[in-house]
Amino acid sequence: MSEEQSKPLAAFLALLPIGLLLIIECFAESLQTAEKLIPHLAFGVLIAQLLCLVAFIKGEICPGQRGRLIKANVCFALYWFVWLGMNLASPHHYVMTDIVSLCGLSAVYAVWKQPKDESARRGFLLMASLVSGLGVIAYLMIFFGNPTPNFVQYNPLAQAVMGVLLANLCLSVSRNRLQGFIALLPLLMILLLALNALAVLIFIIYQGVSAVSFDGVFAYGIYFLLHLVMAGILLLHSVNKWKLSYNSLLILFFMAASLAVWAMFI
C-alpha cells in the first residue's frame, strides 16, 4: 500500500472509534429521561487524551510517529464538537457539559499546535495535560452530583477501560513503536476491569440484591459477562505476548463503550 493510498485509510481507522462512540452516546441519550445532557463516555475520552499526552511528553518518538499521532488525536475534536453543539442547542443547557467539552477541545488544540522546539513543546503539552485534568475533575463533579442509582451508567472506572483502549487504538493507527508503554496498557485495562467489577458488586450489595428486578439481573449478567470476555482476551494476549491488532482493539473498545448502555437497563 502506497503512502498516498494509506492516508485516507488511516484517517478512516482513526475516525471509526469516535464514530462508534457517538452512535453509542446517541443511543444512550435516546433512552434517557433526564433533562440535562450529560455525556456517558466523556471521562473515557479525557483519559485517552491524557494517555496520548504521556506518549507525547515521555515517549521517544520520531517526527513521523509524532505527526501521525497528532492526526489521530485531532479526531477527538469531532466528539467534543458534537457534544458542545448538542448541549448549546438543548433547551436544558448544562454549563458543566460545556466546561468538559471545552477542556477536551483545548487539549486537542494544544496537541495539534504543539511547538517544534522540544523545551517549548514540553511546557505546552504539560499545560494541555493540566487542562485535560481540569476536564476530568469537572466530569467527576458531574458524576458525584448525580443520583446514586445512576452510578453504574456514569461509572468512571468503566469509562477508564474504554479510554485506555481508545488511546491504544490511536497508538496503533499512528504506528507508534513505544513498545514498553503499549505493553503496559493491557495490564492497566485488566486492573481497571477488576476494580470496576468490584465497585459494581459493592453497589449491588449497597442497593440491596432484593431490589434488583428480573430485567436488572439480565443486564447485570451481560455487564459482568463482558468483563469476563474482555479480561480473557487481554490475559490471553498478555500470557502469549501477542500484540493486540487494530481489529481486536476495536472489538474490545466497542464492548467497553457498550457497558454504559447495558447499565441503563439495570
mmCIF file of C-alpha atoms in Angstrom:
data_model
loop_
_atom_site.group_PDB
_atom_site.id
_atom_site.type_symbol
_atom_site.label_atom_id
_atom_site.label_comp_id
_atom_site.label_asym_id
_atom_site.label_seq_id
_atom_site.Cartn_x
_atom_site.Cartn_y
_atom_site.Cartn_z
ATOM 1 C CA MET A 1 0.000 0.000 0.000
ATOM 2 C CA SER A 2 1.419 3.369 -1.029
ATOM 3 C CA GLU A 3 1.727 6.341 1.321
ATOM 4 C CA GLU A 4 -0.962 8.280 -0.585
ATOM 5 C CA GLN A 5 -3.354 5.328 -0.520
ATOM 6 C CA SER A 6 -2.741 4.738 3.187
ATOM 7 C CA LYS A 7 -3.608 8.292 4.268
ATOM 8 C CA PRO A 8 -7.401 8.009 3.646
ATOM 9 C CA LEU A 9 -7.396 4.560 5.273
ATOM 10 C CA ALA A 10 -5.514 5.874 8.322
ATOM 11 C CA ALA A 11 -7.991 8.761 8.632
ATOM 12 C CA PHE A 12 -10.916 6.317 8.435
ATOM 13 C CA LEU A 13 -9.380 3.994 11.050
ATOM 14 C CA ALA A 14 -8.788 6.952 13.387
ATOM 15 C CA LEU A 15 -12.342 8.296 12.954
ATOM 16 C CA LEU A 16 -14.091 4.907 13.239
ATOM 17 C CA PRO A 17 -13.807 4.580 17.065
ATOM 18 C CA ILE A 18 -15.083 8.166 17.510
ATOM 19 C CA GLY A 19 -17.987 7.413 15.162
ATOM 20 C CA LEU A 20 -18.863 4.274 17.157
ATOM 21 C CA LEU A 21 -18.596 6.289 20.354
ATOM 22 C CA LEU A 22 -21.042 8.934 19.104
ATOM 23 C CA ILE A 23 -23.512 6.255 17.925
ATOM 24 C CA ILE A 24 -23.428 4.641 21.389
ATOM 25 C CA GLU A 25 -23.776 8.060 23.066
ATOM 26 C CA CYS A 26 -26.777 8.990 20.883
ATOM 27 C CA PHE A 27 -28.432 5.633 21.566
ATOM 28 C CA ALA A 28 -27.831 6.016 25.319
ATOM 29 C CA GLU A 29 -29.194 9.565 25.176
ATOM 30 C CA SER A 30 -32.359 8.333 23.413
ATOM 31 C CA LEU A 31 -33.013 6.053 26.409
ATOM 32 C CA GLN A 32 -32.566 8.903 28.879
ATOM 33 C CA THR A 33 -35.419 10.699 30.619
ATOM 34 C CA ALA A 34 -33.237 13.260 32.421
ATOM 35 C CA GLU A 35 -33.349 16.862 31.219
ATOM 36 C CA LYS A 36 -29.602 17.534 31.459
ATOM 37 C CA LEU A 37 -27.372 16.465 28.577
ATOM 38 C CA ILE A 38 -24.525 14.582 30.252
ATOM 39 C CA PRO A 39 -22.142 12.528 28.084
ATOM 40 C CA HIS A 40 -21.861 8.950 29.290
ATOM 41 C CA LEU A 41 -18.331 8.407 27.978
ATOM 42 C CA ALA A 42 -16.599 11.810 28.129
ATOM 43 C CA PHE A 43 -14.443 10.751 31.089
ATOM 44 C CA GLY A 44 -13.039 7.898 28.998
ATOM 45 C CA VAL A 45 -12.192 10.238 26.107
ATOM 46 C CA LEU A 46 -10.339 12.551 28.504
ATOM 47 C CA ILE A 47 -8.380 9.571 29.864
ATOM 48 C CA ALA A 48 -7.427 8.624 26.296
ATOM 49 C CA GLN A 49 -6.240 12.180 25.657
ATOM 50 C CA LEU A 50 -4.165 12.171 28.861
ATOM 51 C CA LEU A 51 -2.505 8.870 27.913
ATOM 52 C CA CYS A 52 -1.673 10.219 24.459
ATOM 53 C CA LEU A 53 -0.189 13.301 26.127
ATOM 54 C CA VAL A 54 2.015 10.982 28.238
ATOM 55 C CA ALA A 55 3.209 9.401 24.969
ATOM 56 C CA PHE A 56 3.927 12.848 23.509
ATOM 57 C CA ILE A 57 5.790 14.106 26.593
ATOM 58 C CA LYS A 58 7.666 10.993 27.771
ATOM 59 C CA GLY A 59 7.854 8.880 24.626
ATOM 60 C CA GLU A 60 10.927 8.908 22.408
ATOM 61 C CA ILE A 61 9.096 9.125 19.083
ATOM 62 C CA CYS A 62 10.360 10.275 15.713
ATOM 63 C CA PRO A 63 8.722 13.194 13.856
ATOM 64 C CA GLY A 64 6.807 10.795 11.601
ATOM 65 C CA GLN A 65 5.239 8.937 14.533
ATOM 66 C CA ARG A 66 4.531 12.232 16.281
ATOM 67 C CA GLY A 67 2.790 13.628 13.204
ATOM 68 C CA ARG A 68 0.616 10.525 12.782
ATOM 69 C CA LEU A 69 -0.318 10.548 16.489
ATOM 70 C CA ILE A 70 -1.250 14.247 16.251
ATOM 71 C CA LYS A 71 -3.603 13.459 13.345
ATOM 72 C CA ALA A 72 -5.179 10.600 15.324
ATOM 73 C CA ASN A 73 -5.687 12.934 18.310
ATOM 74 C CA VAL A 74 -7.377 15.591 16.169
ATOM 75 C CA CYS A 75 -10.232 13.091 15.643
ATOM 76 C CA PHE A 76 -11.211 13.611 19.303
ATOM 77 C CA ALA A 77 -12.394 17.093 18.290
ATOM 78 C CA LEU A 78 -15.373 15.539 16.458
ATOM 79 C CA TYR A 79 -16.653 14.013 19.714
ATOM 80 C CA TRP A 80 -16.297 17.280 21.642
ATOM 81 C CA PHE A 81 -17.798 19.467 18.892
ATOM 82 C CA VAL A 82 -20.869 17.198 18.658
ATOM 83 C CA TRP A 83 -21.434 17.284 22.415
ATOM 84 C CA LEU A 84 -20.831 21.016 22.674
ATOM 85 C CA GLY A 85 -23.240 21.669 19.793
ATOM 86 C CA MET A 86 -25.921 19.362 21.222
ATOM 87 C CA ASN A 87 -25.677 20.986 24.633
ATOM 88 C CA LEU A 88 -25.771 24.547 23.284
ATOM 89 C CA ALA A 89 -28.810 23.678 21.142
ATOM 90 C CA SER A 90 -30.613 21.975 24.030
ATOM 91 C CA PRO A 91 -33.397 23.872 25.828
ATOM 92 C CA HIS A 92 -31.964 22.412 29.064
ATOM 93 C CA HIS A 93 -28.454 23.824 28.653
ATOM 94 C CA TYR A 94 -25.977 22.392 31.188
ATOM 95 C CA VAL A 95 -22.867 24.501 31.824
ATOM 96 C CA MET A 96 -20.764 21.633 33.227
ATOM 97 C CA THR A 97 -21.065 19.728 29.944
ATOM 98 C CA ASP A 98 -19.768 22.870 28.180
ATOM 99 C CA ILE A 99 -16.779 23.008 30.535
ATOM 100 C CA VAL A 100 -15.873 19.337 29.985
ATOM 101 C CA SER A 101 -16.238 19.728 26.196
ATOM 102 C CA LEU A 102 -14.118 22.887 26.106
ATOM 103 C CA CYS A 103 -11.394 21.218 28.177
ATOM 104 C CA GLY A 104 -11.347 18.319 25.714
ATOM 105 C CA LEU A 105 -11.221 20.678 22.729
ATOM 106 C CA SER A 106 -8.437 22.738 24.334
ATOM 107 C CA ALA A 107 -6.317 19.603 24.778
ATOM 108 C CA VAL A 108 -6.912 18.656 21.122
ATOM 109 C CA TYR A 109 -5.860 22.150 20.008
ATOM 110 C CA ALA A 110 -2.715 22.052 22.169
ATOM 111 C CA VAL A 111 -1.681 18.703 20.665
ATOM 112 C CA TRP A 112 -2.353 19.979 17.137
ATOM 113 C CA LYS A 113 -0.395 23.226 17.628
ATOM 114 C CA GLN A 114 2.459 21.859 19.757
ATOM 115 C CA PRO A 115 5.745 23.730 19.063
ATOM 116 C CA LYS A 116 8.642 22.061 17.249
ATOM 117 C CA ASP A 117 11.156 23.260 19.854
ATOM 118 C CA GLU A 118 11.495 20.455 22.420
ATOM 119 C CA SER A 119 11.605 22.574 25.603
ATOM 120 C CA ALA A 120 8.717 24.818 24.497
ATOM 121 C CA ARG A 121 6.739 21.760 23.373
ATOM 122 C CA ARG A 122 7.127 20.042 26.742
ATOM 123 C CA GLY A 123 5.731 23.045 28.637
ATOM 124 C CA PHE A 124 2.923 23.421 26.110
ATOM 125 C CA LEU A 125 1.920 19.761 26.429
ATOM 126 C CA LEU A 126 2.162 19.854 30.230
ATOM 127 C CA MET A 127 -0.311 22.750 30.137
ATOM 128 C CA ALA A 128 -2.576 20.623 27.891
ATOM 129 C CA SER A 129 -2.353 17.814 30.484
ATOM 130 C CA LEU A 130 -3.434 20.268 33.172
ATOM 131 C CA VAL A 131 -6.435 21.349 31.062
ATOM 132 C CA SER A 132 -7.394 17.701 30.469
ATOM 133 C CA GLY A 133 -7.066 17.121 34.215
ATOM 134 C CA LEU A 134 -9.465 20.017 34.840
ATOM 135 C CA GLY A 135 -11.900 18.328 32.443
ATOM 136 C CA VAL A 136 -11.570 15.103 34.454
ATOM 137 C CA ILE A 137 -12.296 16.999 37.703
ATOM 138 C CA ALA A 138 -15.307 18.726 36.105
ATOM 139 C CA TYR A 139 -16.700 15.368 34.976
ATOM 140 C CA LEU A 140 -16.166 13.857 38.428
ATOM 141 C CA MET A 141 -18.127 16.789 39.873
ATOM 142 C CA ILE A 142 -20.978 15.896 37.495
ATOM 143 C CA PHE A 143 -20.664 12.225 38.479
ATOM 144 C CA PHE A 144 -20.755 12.823 42.234
ATOM 145 C CA GLY A 145 -23.645 15.262 41.771
ATOM 146 C CA ASN A 146 -25.763 12.588 40.081
ATOM 147 C CA PRO A 147 -28.308 10.479 41.995
ATOM 148 C CA THR A 148 -26.887 7.234 43.427
ATOM 149 C CA PRO A 149 -28.952 4.923 41.120
ATOM 150 C CA ASN A 150 -27.061 6.406 38.122
ATOM 151 C CA PHE A 151 -23.709 5.211 39.487
ATOM 152 C CA VAL A 152 -23.259 2.315 37.040
ATOM 153 C CA GLN A 153 -24.254 4.414 33.984
ATOM 154 C CA TYR A 154 -21.589 7.068 34.557
ATOM 155 C CA ASN A 155 -19.055 4.927 36.412
ATOM 156 C CA PRO A 156 -15.585 6.452 35.759
ATOM 157 C CA LEU A 157 -13.822 3.083 36.173
ATOM 158 C CA ALA A 158 -15.739 1.530 33.265
ATOM 159 C CA GLN A 159 -15.085 4.623 31.187
ATOM 160 C CA ALA A 160 -11.375 4.477 32.043
ATOM 161 C CA VAL A 161 -11.192 0.974 30.487
ATOM 162 C CA MET A 162 -12.694 2.416 27.298
ATOM 163 C CA GLY A 163 -10.284 5.369 27.466
ATOM 164 C CA VAL A 164 -7.205 3.122 27.676
ATOM 165 C CA LEU A 165 -8.480 1.166 24.674
ATOM 166 C CA LEU A 166 -9.095 4.397 22.746
ATOM 167 C CA ALA A 167 -5.526 5.561 23.458
ATOM 168 C CA ASN A 168 -4.240 2.145 22.362
ATOM 169 C CA LEU A 169 -6.204 2.486 19.112
ATOM 170 C CA CYS A 170 -4.607 5.907 18.495
ATOM 171 C CA LEU A 171 -1.136 4.451 19.033
ATOM 172 C CA SER A 172 -1.978 1.538 16.729
ATOM 173 C CA VAL A 173 -3.277 3.771 13.924
ATOM 174 C CA SER A 174 -0.255 6.071 14.186
ATOM 175 C CA ARG A 175 2.071 3.012 14.018
ATOM 176 C CA ASN A 176 3.892 4.055 17.181
ATOM 177 C CA ARG A 177 6.821 1.964 18.410
ATOM 178 C CA LEU A 178 6.502 2.735 22.131
ATOM 179 C CA GLN A 179 6.513 -0.992 22.868
ATOM 180 C CA GLY A 180 7.134 -0.664 26.621
ATOM 181 C CA PHE A 181 4.308 1.840 27.072
ATOM 182 C CA ILE A 182 1.914 -0.110 24.823
ATOM 183 C CA ALA A 183 2.698 -3.366 26.686
ATOM 184 C CA LEU A 184 1.566 -1.771 29.971
ATOM 185 C CA LEU A 185 -1.872 -0.796 28.614
ATOM 186 C CA PRO A 186 -3.446 -4.327 28.616
ATOM 187 C CA LEU A 187 -2.304 -4.815 32.224
ATOM 188 C CA LEU A 188 -3.843 -1.450 33.142
ATOM 189 C CA MET A 189 -7.102 -2.496 31.456
ATOM 190 C CA ILE A 190 -7.233 -5.796 33.369
ATOM 191 C CA LEU A 191 -6.689 -3.915 36.659
ATOM 192 C CA LEU A 192 -9.429 -1.396 35.798
ATOM 193 C CA LEU A 193 -11.846 -4.191 34.806
ATOM 194 C CA ALA A 194 -11.267 -5.906 38.157
ATOM 195 C CA LEU A 195 -11.758 -2.642 40.079
ATOM 196 C CA ASN A 196 -14.899 -1.816 38.121
ATOM 197 C CA ALA A 197 -16.410 -5.265 38.710
ATOM 198 C CA LEU A 198 -15.663 -4.920 42.439
ATOM 199 C CA ALA A 199 -17.172 -1.406 42.552
ATOM 200 C CA VAL A 200 -20.383 -2.571 40.842
ATOM 201 C CA LEU A 201 -20.658 -5.591 43.161
ATOM 202 C CA ILE A 202 -20.362 -3.265 46.175
ATOM 203 C CA PHE A 203 -23.036 -1.040 44.602
ATOM 204 C CA ILE A 204 -25.383 -4.054 44.195
ATOM 205 C CA ILE A 205 -24.887 -5.009 47.848
ATOM 206 C CA TYR A 206 -25.411 -1.383 48.909
ATOM 207 C CA GLN A 207 -28.637 -1.133 46.899
ATOM 208 C CA GLY A 208 -29.846 -4.500 48.130
ATOM 209 C CA VAL A 209 -29.989 -7.659 45.998
ATOM 210 C CA SER A 210 -33.762 -7.943 46.518
ATOM 211 C CA ALA A 211 -34.234 -4.525 44.881
ATOM 212 C CA VAL A 212 -32.836 -5.801 41.549
ATOM 213 C CA SER A 213 -35.596 -6.622 39.034
ATOM 214 C CA PHE A 214 -35.590 -9.530 36.568
ATOM 215 C CA ASP A 215 -34.528 -7.177 33.741
ATOM 216 C CA GLY A 216 -31.828 -5.844 36.023
ATOM 217 C CA VAL A 217 -30.487 -9.351 36.673
ATOM 218 C CA PHE A 218 -30.242 -9.987 32.926
ATOM 219 C CA ALA A 219 -28.493 -6.627 32.350
ATOM 220 C CA TYR A 220 -26.068 -7.299 35.210
ATOM 221 C CA GLY A 221 -25.376 -10.737 33.711
ATOM 222 C CA ILE A 222 -24.425 -9.219 30.345
ATOM 223 C CA TYR A 223 -22.455 -6.460 32.110
ATOM 224 C CA PHE A 224 -20.270 -8.911 34.038
ATOM 225 C CA LEU A 225 -20.029 -11.333 31.098
ATOM 226 C CA LEU A 226 -18.494 -8.526 29.021
ATOM 227 C CA HIS A 227 -15.938 -8.033 31.811
ATOM 228 C CA LEU A 228 -15.000 -11.731 31.693
ATOM 229 C CA VAL A 229 -14.724 -11.786 27.895
ATOM 230 C CA MET A 230 -12.569 -8.632 27.807
ATOM 231 C CA ALA A 231 -10.346 -9.825 30.661
ATOM 232 C CA GLY A 232 -9.986 -13.250 28.980
ATOM 233 C CA ILE A 233 -8.908 -11.711 25.653
ATOM 234 C CA LEU A 234 -6.442 -9.379 27.370
ATOM 235 C CA LEU A 235 -4.970 -12.145 29.567
ATOM 236 C CA LEU A 236 -4.609 -14.476 26.571
ATOM 237 C CA HIS A 237 -2.680 -11.823 24.666
ATOM 238 C CA SER A 238 -0.550 -10.908 27.687
ATOM 239 C CA VAL A 239 0.385 -14.505 28.577
ATOM 240 C CA ASN A 240 1.255 -15.386 24.978
ATOM 241 C CA LYS A 241 2.927 -11.998 24.383
ATOM 242 C CA TRP A 242 0.671 -11.382 21.390
ATOM 243 C CA LYS A 243 0.281 -7.852 20.106
ATOM 244 C CA LEU A 244 -3.304 -6.585 20.094
ATOM 245 C CA SER A 245 -4.306 -5.871 16.484
ATOM 246 C CA TYR A 246 -6.465 -2.918 15.453
ATOM 247 C CA ASN A 247 -9.462 -5.242 14.936
ATOM 248 C CA SER A 248 -9.044 -6.815 18.396
ATOM 249 C CA LEU A 249 -8.732 -3.384 19.998
ATOM 250 C CA LEU A 250 -11.836 -2.138 18.165
ATOM 251 C CA ILE A 251 -13.920 -5.117 19.348
ATOM 252 C CA LEU A 252 -12.717 -4.624 22.927
ATOM 253 C CA PHE A 253 -13.386 -0.886 22.614
ATOM 254 C CA PHE A 254 -16.972 -1.499 21.458
ATOM 255 C CA MET A 255 -17.598 -3.895 24.356
ATOM 256 C CA ALA A 256 -16.170 -1.422 26.890
ATOM 257 C CA ALA A 257 -18.185 1.502 25.474
ATOM 258 C CA SER A 258 -21.387 -0.593 25.459
ATOM 259 C CA LEU A 259 -21.131 -1.113 29.245
ATOM 260 C CA ALA A 260 -22.790 2.285 29.728
ATOM 261 C CA VAL A 261 -25.773 1.168 27.606
ATOM 262 C CA TRP A 262 -26.261 -2.105 29.486
ATOM 263 C CA ALA A 263 -26.019 -0.156 32.751
ATOM 264 C CA MET A 264 -29.124 1.820 31.714
ATOM 265 C CA PHE A 265 -31.247 -1.345 31.876
ATOM 266 C CA ILE A 266 -30.125 -2.113 35.434
#
